[in-house]
Amino acid sequence: MPPEAFNSRIPGFYNLPLEERRVKILDHSQLSESDLADLSGQAGLNPEEANHMIENVVGMHKLPLGIALNFVVNNRDVLVPMAIEEPSVVAGASYMAKLARAGGGFSVRTSPPEMIGQMQILEVADLYHAESALFSEKDKLLSAAAQVDPVLEKLGGGPRDIEVRQFPDSPVGPFLVLHLVYDVRDAMGANAVNTATERLAPLVESITGGRVHLRILSNLADRRLAYAECRIPSAALAFEGYSGTEVVQGVIEAWAFAAADPYRAATHNKGIMNGVDAVVIATGNDWRAVEAGAHAYAARGGRYTSLSTWGQDAEGNLVGSLEMPMAIGIVGGATKVHPGARAALKLMGIKTAAELAEIIVAVGLAQNLAALRALATEGIQRGHMSLHARQVAIAAGAQGEQINQLAEQLVADKTVRIDRAVEILEKWNQPG
Ligand code: MEV
């Protein structure tokens, strides 16, 4: 079946035993049993492969891998793999994706996959003169850069432009920074860009008469943006004692707090990154790069602020959007050698890095809404507590059916503590 034929709604998935969940994923995706084993860590990356990825390997670190349901991204249903240790995140994303589904799901887009390579040029006699010399030799610089990666060039990528920035008042003397704008297509791009900037250094020195010092990509990938928006009917947001209008208003007020205050914005954006990072990690991408890009972009106006916006339309629907840099790839690096990462891409039917970026930013927006909706209504602890209670129940020794029963009891008693869990379990399991 083509990936677009699969439905990302799987009612009751949450309550199924682990093995039955795996069967459902096989039914709802193009994964084979061996892909699923790679994705879920039953097979997948082995120590031999890991040994070729980093240094001093002694083994592998594991994280839970959950599947976020209900996502519709540009009219396509998609099951989203999330690797994360924090409870509530996968459930939150799935629930908000279900609400967004009522309004058509997430509309997403990306800008061209252009990364920036930076070259610091010190000891320049005249900054203006050197800058104009670089622009006069722009064609020469771009064609030299184009020769660095013929494969990328053949795939339609390659150098696109140069930019020059002046730093006249630095403690190490005035310097120039040359930006090489490089279309990296489906790669994350660090290797291509770093190689290109290193190769260009002698040419740049001869053009400017200066000394090229650092040559490295910028993680503020502000030319490689991903954008998601959603529109949620106010009625879909009503729950328990809260009307849809109250929830819409509460979410907008919560967003306004993050928009105004960097202390709140840091936490608000962390909530977005809960979703973003979990997919970035599941697909073997560099989450530190995405984190760095996100927070630098959030401060681009000179004051750190919210990456998302929330408001309402004329009909009172809740309207949200998220724009952020998304330097991820689907070729090269861990994305290629990690079997679990490959299976994660297959699960989502990903063909280009742009498609992956679009799904990630949709998950970030869903995650943000999950947090704001909870914070603006019942508070974050209630949802957290029921999931946390399951972990406490397992830690107390509950097995099978008893895990959920014990968790429910702990939440009902409003005492989610290990000593209480052990006590209840002992009572339940007393013979006779
Ligand atoms: C917790 O991991 C994330 C939240 O703090 C995000 C937020 O406050 O918006 C709940």
CSV table of C-alpha atoms and ligand atoms in Angstrom, one decimal:
chain,number,residue,atom,x,y,z
A,1,MET,CA,0.0,0.0,0.0
A,2,PRO,CA,1.3,3.5,-0.7
A,3,PRO,CA,2.0,5.5,2.5
A,4,GLU,CA,-0.9,7.9,1.8
A,5,ALA,CA,-3.4,5.1,2.1
A,6,PHE,CA,-2.7,4.4,5.8
A,7,ASN,CA,-4.8,5.9,8.5
A,8,SER,CA,-3.1,7.4,11.5
A,9,ARG,CA,-6.1,7.0,13.8
A,10,ILE,CA,-5.9,3.8,15.7
A,11,PRO,CA,-8.7,3.9,18.4
A,12,GLY,CA,-7.8,2.2,21.6
A,13,PHE,CA,-4.0,1.9,20.8
A,14,TYR,CA,-3.1,3.4,24.1
A,15,ASN,CA,-4.7,0.5,26.1
A,16,LEU,CA,-3.4,-2.3,24.0
A,17,PRO,CA,-0.6,-4.6,25.3
A,18,LEU,CA,2.8,-3.8,23.7
A,19,GLU,CA,2.7,-6.8,21.3
A,20,GLU,CA,-0.7,-5.9,20.0
A,21,ARG,CA,0.4,-2.3,19.4
A,22,ARG,CA,3.2,-3.7,17.3
A,23,VAL,CA,0.7,-5.7,15.2
A,24,LYS,CA,-1.4,-2.6,14.7
A,25,ILE,CA,1.6,-0.6,13.4
A,26,LEU,CA,2.3,-3.4,10.9
A,27,ASP,CA,-1.4,-3.2,9.8
A,28,HIS,CA,-1.2,0.6,9.5
A,29,SER,CA,2.1,1.1,7.8
A,30,GLN,CA,4.3,-0.2,5.1
A,31,LEU,CA,6.8,-1.6,7.6
A,32,SER,CA,7.9,-5.2,7.4
A,33,GLU,CA,8.3,-7.2,10.6
A,34,SER,CA,12.1,-6.7,10.4
A,35,ASP,CA,11.6,-2.9,9.9
A,36,LEU,CA,9.5,-2.9,13.0
A,37,ALA,CA,12.1,-4.8,14.9
A,38,ASP,CA,14.6,-2.2,13.9
A,39,LEU,CA,12.4,0.6,14.8
A,40,SER,CA,11.4,-0.8,18.2
A,41,GLY,CA,14.9,-1.7,19.2
A,42,GLN,CA,14.3,-5.5,19.2
A,43,ALA,CA,16.8,-5.6,16.4
A,44,GLY,CA,18.3,-2.5,14.9
A,45,LEU,CA,21.6,-0.9,15.7
A,46,ASN,CA,24.2,-3.3,17.0
A,47,PRO,CA,27.4,-2.7,18.9
A,48,GLU,CA,29.5,-3.3,15.8
A,49,GLU,CA,27.7,-0.6,13.9
A,50,ALA,CA,27.8,1.7,16.9
A,51,ASN,CA,31.5,1.1,17.1
A,52,HIS,CA,31.9,2.8,13.7
A,53,MET,CA,29.7,5.7,14.6
A,54,ILE,CA,31.6,7.2,17.6
A,55,GLU,CA,34.7,6.6,19.6
A,56,ASN,CA,35.3,4.4,22.7
A,57,VAL,CA,32.1,2.5,22.2
A,58,VAL,CA,31.1,0.1,25.0
A,59,GLY,CA,27.5,-0.4,24.0
A,60,MET,CA,24.3,1.5,23.3
A,61,HIS,CA,22.0,3.8,25.1
A,62,LYS,CA,18.2,3.1,24.9
A,63,LEU,CA,15.2,5.4,25.0
A,64,PRO,CA,11.5,4.5,24.9
A,65,LEU,CA,10.1,4.8,21.3
A,66,GLY,CA,6.4,5.7,21.1
A,67,ILE,CA,4.2,6.3,18.1
A,68,ALA,CA,2.2,9.5,17.9
A,69,LEU,CA,-1.2,8.9,16.3
A,70,ASN,CA,-3.8,11.0,14.5
A,71,PHE,CA,-1.4,13.3,12.6
A,72,VAL,CA,-2.7,14.7,9.3
A,73,VAL,CA,0.1,16.7,7.6
A,74,ASN,CA,-0.7,18.4,4.3
A,75,ASN,CA,-3.7,16.1,4.0
A,76,ARG,CA,-1.6,13.0,4.5
A,77,ASP,CA,-2.1,10.7,7.5
A,78,VAL,CA,1.2,9.9,9.2
A,79,LEU,CA,2.3,7.8,12.1
A,80,VAL,CA,5.1,9.6,13.9
A,81,PRO,CA,7.9,7.8,15.8
A,82,MET,CA,9.0,9.7,18.9
A,83,ALA,CA,12.1,8.7,21.0
A,84,ILE,CA,11.8,10.3,24.5
A,85,GLU,CA,12.0,9.5,28.2
A,86,GLU,CA,9.4,12.0,29.4
A,87,PRO,CA,5.8,10.8,30.1
A,88,SER,CA,2.8,12.7,28.6
A,89,VAL,CA,4.7,13.9,25.5
A,90,VAL,CA,3.5,11.2,23.0
A,91,ALA,CA,0.0,11.2,24.5
A,92,GLY,CA,-0.1,15.0,24.3
A,93,ALA,CA,1.0,15.2,20.7
A,94,SER,CA,-1.5,12.4,19.7
A,95,TYR,CA,-4.4,14.1,21.5
A,96,MET,CA,-3.7,17.5,20.0
A,97,ALA,CA,-3.2,16.0,16.5
A,98,LYS,CA,-6.7,14.5,17.0
A,99,LEU,CA,-8.2,17.9,17.7
A,100,ALA,CA,-6.3,19.4,14.8
A,101,ARG,CA,-7.7,16.7,12.6
A,102,ALA,CA,-11.1,18.2,13.2
A,103,GLY,CA,-9.9,21.3,11.5
A,104,GLY,CA,-8.2,19.5,8.6
A,105,GLY,CA,-4.9,18.7,10.3
A,106,PHE,CA,-1.6,20.7,9.9
A,107,SER,CA,-0.7,22.8,6.9
A,108,VAL,CA,3.1,22.8,6.5
A,109,ARG,CA,5.8,24.2,4.2
A,110,THR,CA,9.5,24.7,4.1
A,111,SER,CA,11.9,27.2,2.5
A,112,PRO,CA,14.7,25.8,0.3
A,113,PRO,CA,17.3,23.7,2.2
A,114,GLU,CA,19.9,26.4,2.3
A,115,MET,CA,22.5,26.2,5.1
A,116,ILE,CA,25.1,28.9,5.8
A,117,GLY,CA,28.8,28.3,6.0
A,118,GLN,CA,30.8,31.0,7.9
A,119,MET,CA,34.3,32.1,7.2
A,120,GLN,CA,36.0,34.5,9.6
A,121,ILE,CA,38.5,36.8,7.8
A,122,LEU,CA,40.9,38.5,10.2
A,123,GLU,CA,43.7,41.0,9.5
A,124,VAL,CA,41.9,42.7,6.6
A,125,ALA,CA,43.5,46.2,5.8
A,126,ASP,CA,40.2,47.8,4.8
A,127,LEU,CA,36.9,46.1,5.6
A,128,TYR,CA,34.9,47.9,2.9
A,129,HIS,CA,37.5,47.3,0.2
A,130,ALA,CA,37.7,43.6,1.1
A,131,GLU,CA,33.9,43.3,1.1
A,132,SER,CA,33.6,44.8,-2.3
A,133,ALA,CA,36.4,42.6,-3.6
A,134,LEU,CA,34.5,39.5,-2.4
A,135,PHE,CA,31.4,40.6,-4.2
A,136,SER,CA,33.3,41.3,-7.4
A,137,GLU,CA,34.6,37.7,-7.3
A,138,LYS,CA,31.3,36.2,-6.3
A,139,ASP,CA,31.0,34.1,-9.5
A,140,LYS,CA,34.5,32.8,-9.0
A,141,LEU,CA,33.8,31.9,-5.4
A,142,LEU,CA,30.5,30.2,-6.2
A,143,SER,CA,32.0,28.1,-9.0
A,144,ALA,CA,34.9,27.1,-6.9
A,145,ALA,CA,32.5,26.0,-4.1
A,146,ALA,CA,30.4,24.1,-6.7
A,147,GLN,CA,33.3,21.8,-7.5
A,148,VAL,CA,33.5,20.6,-3.9
A,149,ASP,CA,30.6,18.3,-4.0
A,150,PRO,CA,29.7,17.1,-7.5
A,151,VAL,CA,27.1,14.6,-6.2
A,152,LEU,CA,25.2,17.3,-4.4
A,153,GLU,CA,25.5,19.5,-7.5
A,154,LYS,CA,24.1,16.7,-9.7
A,155,LEU,CA,21.1,16.4,-7.3
A,156,GLY,CA,20.3,20.1,-7.8
A,157,GLY,CA,22.1,21.4,-4.7
A,158,GLY,CA,25.2,23.5,-4.4
A,159,PRO,CA,26.3,27.0,-3.5
A,160,ARG,CA,23.6,29.7,-4.1
A,161,ASP,CA,25.0,33.0,-2.8
A,162,ILE,CA,27.4,34.9,-0.6
A,163,GLU,CA,26.8,37.4,2.1
A,164,VAL,CA,29.4,39.6,3.8
A,165,ARG,CA,29.1,41.0,7.3
A,166,GLN,CA,31.5,43.4,9.0
A,167,PHE,CA,32.6,43.4,12.7
A,168,PRO,CA,34.7,46.6,13.1
A,169,ASP,CA,34.8,46.7,16.9
A,170,SER,CA,36.0,43.3,18.0
A,171,PRO,CA,38.6,42.8,20.8
A,172,VAL,CA,40.8,40.9,18.2
A,173,GLY,CA,40.6,43.8,15.7
A,174,PRO,CA,38.1,44.3,12.9
A,175,PHE,CA,37.1,41.3,10.9
A,176,LEU,CA,34.8,40.3,8.1
A,177,VAL,CA,32.5,37.2,8.0
A,178,LEU,CA,31.8,35.6,4.6
A,179,HIS,CA,28.6,33.6,4.5
A,180,LEU,CA,28.5,30.9,1.8
A,181,VAL,CA,24.8,30.0,1.2
A,182,TYR,CA,24.6,26.4,0.2
A,183,ASP,CA,21.7,24.3,-0.9
A,184,VAL,CA,22.2,20.9,0.7
A,185,ARG,CA,19.1,19.2,-0.6
A,186,ASP,CA,18.3,16.1,1.5
A,187,ALA,CA,21.4,16.2,3.7
A,188,MET,CA,21.7,17.9,7.1
A,189,GLY,CA,24.5,19.6,5.3
A,190,ALA,CA,27.3,20.0,7.9
A,191,ASN,CA,29.8,18.0,6.0
A,192,ALA,CA,29.1,19.6,2.6
A,193,VAL,CA,29.2,23.1,4.1
A,194,ASN,CA,32.3,22.6,6.3
A,195,THR,CA,34.2,21.1,3.4
A,196,ALA,CA,33.2,23.9,1.1
A,197,THR,CA,34.3,26.6,3.5
A,198,GLU,CA,37.6,24.9,4.2
A,199,ARG,CA,38.3,24.6,0.5
A,200,LEU,CA,37.5,28.2,-0.3
A,201,ALA,CA,39.8,29.6,2.4
A,202,PRO,CA,42.9,30.1,0.1
A,203,LEU,CA,40.8,31.8,-2.6
A,204,VAL,CA,39.1,34.1,0.0
A,205,GLU,CA,42.6,35.0,1.5
A,206,SER,CA,43.9,35.9,-2.0
A,207,ILE,CA,40.8,38.1,-2.7
A,208,THR,CA,40.8,39.9,0.6
A,209,GLY,CA,44.4,39.9,1.6
A,210,GLY,CA,43.3,38.8,5.0
A,211,ARG,CA,43.7,35.6,7.1
A,212,VAL,CA,40.8,33.1,7.1
A,213,HIS,CA,40.4,31.8,10.6
A,214,LEU,CA,37.2,29.8,11.4
A,215,ARG,CA,35.4,27.9,8.7
A,216,ILE,CA,32.3,26.2,9.9
A,217,LEU,CA,28.5,26.1,9.3
A,218,SER,CA,26.1,28.2,11.3
A,219,ASN,CA,23.5,26.5,13.4
A,220,LEU,CA,21.3,29.6,13.1
A,221,ALA,CA,19.9,28.0,9.9
A,222,ASP,CA,17.5,30.9,9.3
A,223,ARG,CA,17.3,30.3,5.6
A,224,ARG,CA,16.2,26.7,6.1
A,225,LEU,CA,12.8,27.2,7.9
A,226,ALA,CA,9.9,24.9,8.5
A,227,TYR,CA,6.5,26.3,9.1
A,228,ALA,CA,3.3,24.6,10.4
A,229,GLU,CA,-0.2,26.0,11.1
A,230,CYS,CA,-3.4,24.5,12.3
A,231,ARG,CA,-7.0,25.7,12.9
A,232,ILE,CA,-8.9,24.0,15.6
A,233,PRO,CA,-12.7,24.4,15.9
A,234,SER,CA,-13.4,25.9,19.3
A,235,ALA,CA,-16.1,23.2,20.0
A,236,ALA,CA,-13.4,20.5,19.7
A,237,LEU,CA,-11.5,22.1,22.6
A,238,ALA,CA,-14.3,21.9,25.1
A,239,PHE,CA,-13.7,19.3,27.9
A,240,GLU,CA,-15.1,18.6,31.3
A,241,GLY,CA,-16.1,21.9,32.9
A,242,TYR,CA,-14.3,24.1,30.2
A,243,SER,CA,-16.1,25.6,27.2
A,244,GLY,CA,-14.4,25.7,23.8
A,245,THR,CA,-14.3,29.5,24.0
A,246,GLU,CA,-12.7,29.4,27.5
A,247,VAL,CA,-10.0,27.1,26.2
A,248,VAL,CA,-9.3,29.2,23.1
A,249,GLN,CA,-9.0,32.3,25.3
A,250,GLY,CA,-6.8,30.5,27.8
A,251,VAL,CA,-4.4,29.3,25.2
A,252,ILE,CA,-4.0,32.7,23.7
A,253,GLU,CA,-3.4,34.3,27.1
A,254,ALA,CA,-0.8,31.6,27.8
A,255,TRP,CA,0.9,32.3,24.5
A,256,ALA,CA,0.9,36.1,25.2
A,257,PHE,CA,2.9,35.3,28.4
A,258,ALA,CA,5.6,33.6,26.4
A,259,ALA,CA,5.6,36.2,23.7
A,260,ALA,CA,6.2,38.9,26.4
A,261,ASP,CA,8.6,37.2,28.8
A,262,PRO,CA,11.8,35.4,28.1
A,263,TYR,CA,11.6,33.4,31.3
A,264,ARG,CA,8.3,31.9,30.2
A,265,ALA,CA,9.4,31.7,26.5
A,266,ALA,CA,12.2,29.4,27.5
A,267,THR,CA,9.8,26.9,29.0
A,268,HIS,CA,7.2,27.4,26.3
A,269,ASN,CA,9.8,26.7,23.6
A,270,LYS,CA,11.1,23.7,25.7
A,271,GLY,CA,7.6,22.3,25.3
A,272,ILE,CA,7.8,22.7,21.6
A,273,MET,CA,11.2,21.0,21.6
A,274,ASN,CA,9.8,18.0,23.5
A,275,GLY,CA,8.0,17.1,20.3
A,276,VAL,CA,10.6,18.3,17.8
A,277,ASP,CA,13.5,16.6,19.5
A,278,ALA,CA,11.7,13.3,19.9
A,279,VAL,CA,11.2,12.9,16.2
A,280,VAL,CA,14.7,14.3,15.4
A,281,ILE,CA,16.2,11.7,17.6
A,282,ALA,CA,14.0,8.8,16.3
A,283,THR,CA,15.2,9.6,12.8
A,284,GLY,CA,18.9,9.7,13.8
A,285,ASN,CA,19.3,13.5,13.3
A,286,ASP,CA,21.4,15.9,15.2
A,287,TRP,CA,19.1,17.3,17.9
A,288,ARG,CA,21.7,19.6,19.3
A,289,ALA,CA,21.9,21.4,15.9
A,290,VAL,CA,18.1,21.7,15.8
A,291,GLU,CA,18.0,23.0,19.5
A,292,ALA,CA,20.7,25.6,18.8
A,293,GLY,CA,18.9,26.8,15.7
A,294,ALA,CA,15.6,27.0,17.5
A,295,HIS,CA,16.8,29.1,20.4
A,296,ALA,CA,19.0,31.4,18.3
A,297,TYR,CA,16.0,31.9,16.0
A,298,ALA,CA,13.8,32.7,19.0
A,299,ALA,CA,16.1,35.5,19.9
A,300,ARG,CA,16.6,36.9,16.4
A,301,GLY,CA,14.8,40.1,17.2
A,302,GLY,CA,17.2,40.9,20.0
A,303,ARG,CA,14.9,39.6,22.7
A,304,TYR,CA,14.2,35.9,23.3
A,305,THR,CA,10.5,35.1,22.6
A,306,SER,CA,8.0,32.4,21.7
A,307,LEU,CA,8.6,30.4,18.5
A,308,SER,CA,4.9,29.9,18.0
A,309,THR,CA,1.9,32.2,17.8
A,310,TRP,CA,-1.7,31.5,18.9
A,311,GLY,CA,-4.8,33.6,18.0
A,312,GLN,CA,-8.3,33.1,16.8
A,313,ASP,CA,-10.1,33.7,13.5
A,314,ALA,CA,-13.4,35.4,12.9
A,315,GLU,CA,-15.4,32.2,13.7
A,316,GLY,CA,-13.6,31.8,17.0
A,317,ASN,CA,-11.5,28.9,15.9
A,318,LEU,CA,-8.1,28.6,17.6
A,319,VAL,CA,-5.3,29.3,15.0
A,320,GLY,CA,-1.7,28.4,15.8
A,321,SER,CA,1.5,28.6,13.8
A,322,LEU,CA,5.2,27.6,14.4
A,323,GLU,CA,8.2,28.7,12.3
A,324,MET,CA,11.7,27.5,13.1
A,325,PRO,CA,15.0,26.5,11.5
A,326,MET,CA,15.0,22.8,10.7
A,327,ALA,CA,18.5,21.5,9.8
A,328,ILE,CA,17.7,17.8,9.4
A,329,GLY,CA,18.6,15.3,6.7
A,330,ILE,CA,17.6,11.9,5.4
A,331,VAL,CA,20.9,11.0,3.7
A,332,GLY,CA,24.3,10.6,5.3
A,333,GLY,CA,25.3,10.3,8.9
A,334,ALA,CA,23.3,8.3,11.4
A,335,THR,CA,20.1,8.7,9.4
A,336,LYS,CA,21.7,6.3,6.9
A,337,VAL,CA,23.6,3.8,9.1
A,338,HIS,CA,21.1,3.5,12.0
A,339,PRO,CA,18.5,0.8,11.1
A,340,GLY,CA,16.0,2.2,13.5
A,341,ALA,CA,16.3,5.7,11.9
A,342,ARG,CA,15.8,4.2,8.5
A,343,ALA,CA,12.7,2.3,9.7
A,344,ALA,CA,11.4,5.6,11.3
A,345,LEU,CA,11.6,7.3,7.9
A,346,LYS,CA,9.9,4.4,6.2
A,347,LEU,CA,7.1,4.4,8.8
A,348,MET,CA,6.4,8.1,7.9
A,349,GLY,CA,6.8,7.4,4.1
A,350,ILE,CA,9.5,10.2,4.0
A,351,LYS,CA,11.1,10.8,0.6
A,352,THR,CA,12.7,14.2,1.2
A,353,ALA,CA,14.3,16.1,4.1
A,354,ALA,CA,11.7,18.8,3.5
A,355,GLU,CA,8.8,16.3,4.2
A,356,LEU,CA,10.5,15.2,7.4
A,357,ALA,CA,11.0,18.9,8.5
A,358,GLU,CA,7.3,19.5,7.9
A,359,ILE,CA,6.2,16.6,10.0
A,360,ILE,CA,8.6,17.6,12.8
A,361,VAL,CA,7.4,21.2,12.9
A,362,ALA,CA,3.7,19.9,13.0
A,363,VAL,CA,4.6,17.8,16.0
A,364,GLY,CA,6.3,20.8,17.7
A,365,LEU,CA,3.1,22.8,17.2
A,366,ALA,CA,0.9,20.0,18.5
A,367,GLN,CA,3.2,19.6,21.6
A,368,ASN,CA,3.0,23.3,22.3
A,369,LEU,CA,-0.8,23.2,22.2
A,370,ALA,CA,-0.9,20.1,24.5
A,371,ALA,CA,1.1,22.1,27.1
A,372,LEU,CA,-0.7,25.4,26.8
A,373,ARG,CA,-4.2,23.7,26.9
A,374,ALA,CA,-3.3,21.8,30.1
A,375,LEU,CA,-1.6,24.9,31.7
A,376,ALA,CA,-4.5,27.1,30.8
A,377,THR,CA,-7.1,24.8,32.3
A,378,GLU,CA,-6.5,22.0,34.8
A,379,GLY,CA,-2.8,22.5,35.1
A,380,ILE,CA,0.0,20.2,33.9
A,381,GLN,CA,0.2,17.8,36.9
A,382,ARG,CA,-3.0,15.9,36.4
A,383,GLY,CA,-2.1,14.5,33.0
A,384,HIS,CA,1.5,14.0,34.1
A,385,MET,CA,0.4,12.2,37.2
A,386,SER,CA,-1.7,9.5,35.5
A,387,LEU,CA,1.3,8.6,33.3
A,388,HIS,CA,3.7,9.0,36.1
A,389,ALA,CA,1.5,6.7,38.2
A,390,ARG,CA,2.0,3.9,35.7
A,391,GLN,CA,5.7,4.2,36.1
A,392,VAL,CA,5.3,4.1,39.9
A,393,ALA,CA,3.0,1.1,39.6
A,394,ILE,CA,5.6,-0.8,37.6
A,395,ALA,CA,8.4,0.3,40.0
A,396,ALA,CA,6.3,-1.1,42.8
A,397,GLY,CA,6.2,-4.5,41.1
A,398,ALA,CA,2.8,-4.4,39.4
A,399,GLN,CA,2.5,-6.5,36.3
A,400,GLY,CA,-0.1,-6.9,33.4
A,401,GLU,CA,-3.6,-5.7,34.3
A,402,GLN,CA,-2.5,-4.6,37.7
A,403,ILE,CA,-0.3,-1.8,36.2
A,404,ASN,CA,-3.3,0.3,35.1
A,405,GLN,CA,-5.5,-0.7,38.0
A,406,LEU,CA,-2.8,0.4,40.5
A,407,ALA,CA,-2.1,3.6,38.6
A,408,GLU,CA,-5.8,4.5,38.6
A,409,GLN,CA,-6.0,3.8,42.3
A,410,LEU,CA,-2.9,6.0,43.1
A,411,VAL,CA,-4.4,8.9,41.0
A,412,ALA,CA,-7.8,8.5,42.6
A,413,ASP,CA,-6.1,8.6,46.1
A,414,LYS,CA,-4.1,11.7,44.9
A,415,THR,CA,-1.0,9.9,46.3
A,416,VAL,CA,1.3,8.9,43.5
A,417,ARG,CA,4.1,7.5,45.7
A,418,ILE,CA,6.1,4.3,45.6
A,419,ASP,CA,5.5,3.4,49.3
A,420,ARG,CA,1.8,3.7,48.9
A,421,ALA,CA,1.9,1.7,45.6
A,422,VAL,CA,3.8,-1.1,47.4
A,423,GLU,CA,1.3,-1.0,50.2
A,424,ILE,CA,-1.8,-1.3,47.9
A,425,LEU,CA,-0.2,-4.0,45.8
A,426,GLU,CA,0.7,-6.1,48.9
A,427,LYS,CA,-2.9,-5.8,50.1
A,428,TRP,CA,-4.3,-6.9,46.7
A,429,ASN,CA,-1.9,-9.8,46.4
A,430,GLN,CA,-2.4,-11.2,49.9
A,431,PRO,CA,-3.4,-14.8,49.7
A,432,GLY,CA,-7.0,-15.5,50.5
B,1,MEV,C1,7.5,20.2,30.2
B,1,MEV,O1,8.4,19.2,29.7
B,1,MEV,C2,7.1,21.2,29.1
B,1,MEV,C3,6.2,22.3,29.6
B,1,MEV,O2,6.8,23.0,30.7
B,1,MEV,C4,6.0,23.2,28.5
B,1,MEV,C5,5.3,24.5,28.9
B,1,MEV,O3,5.3,25.0,30.0
B,1,MEV,O4,4.7,25.1,27.9
B,1,MEV,C6,4.8,21.8,30.1
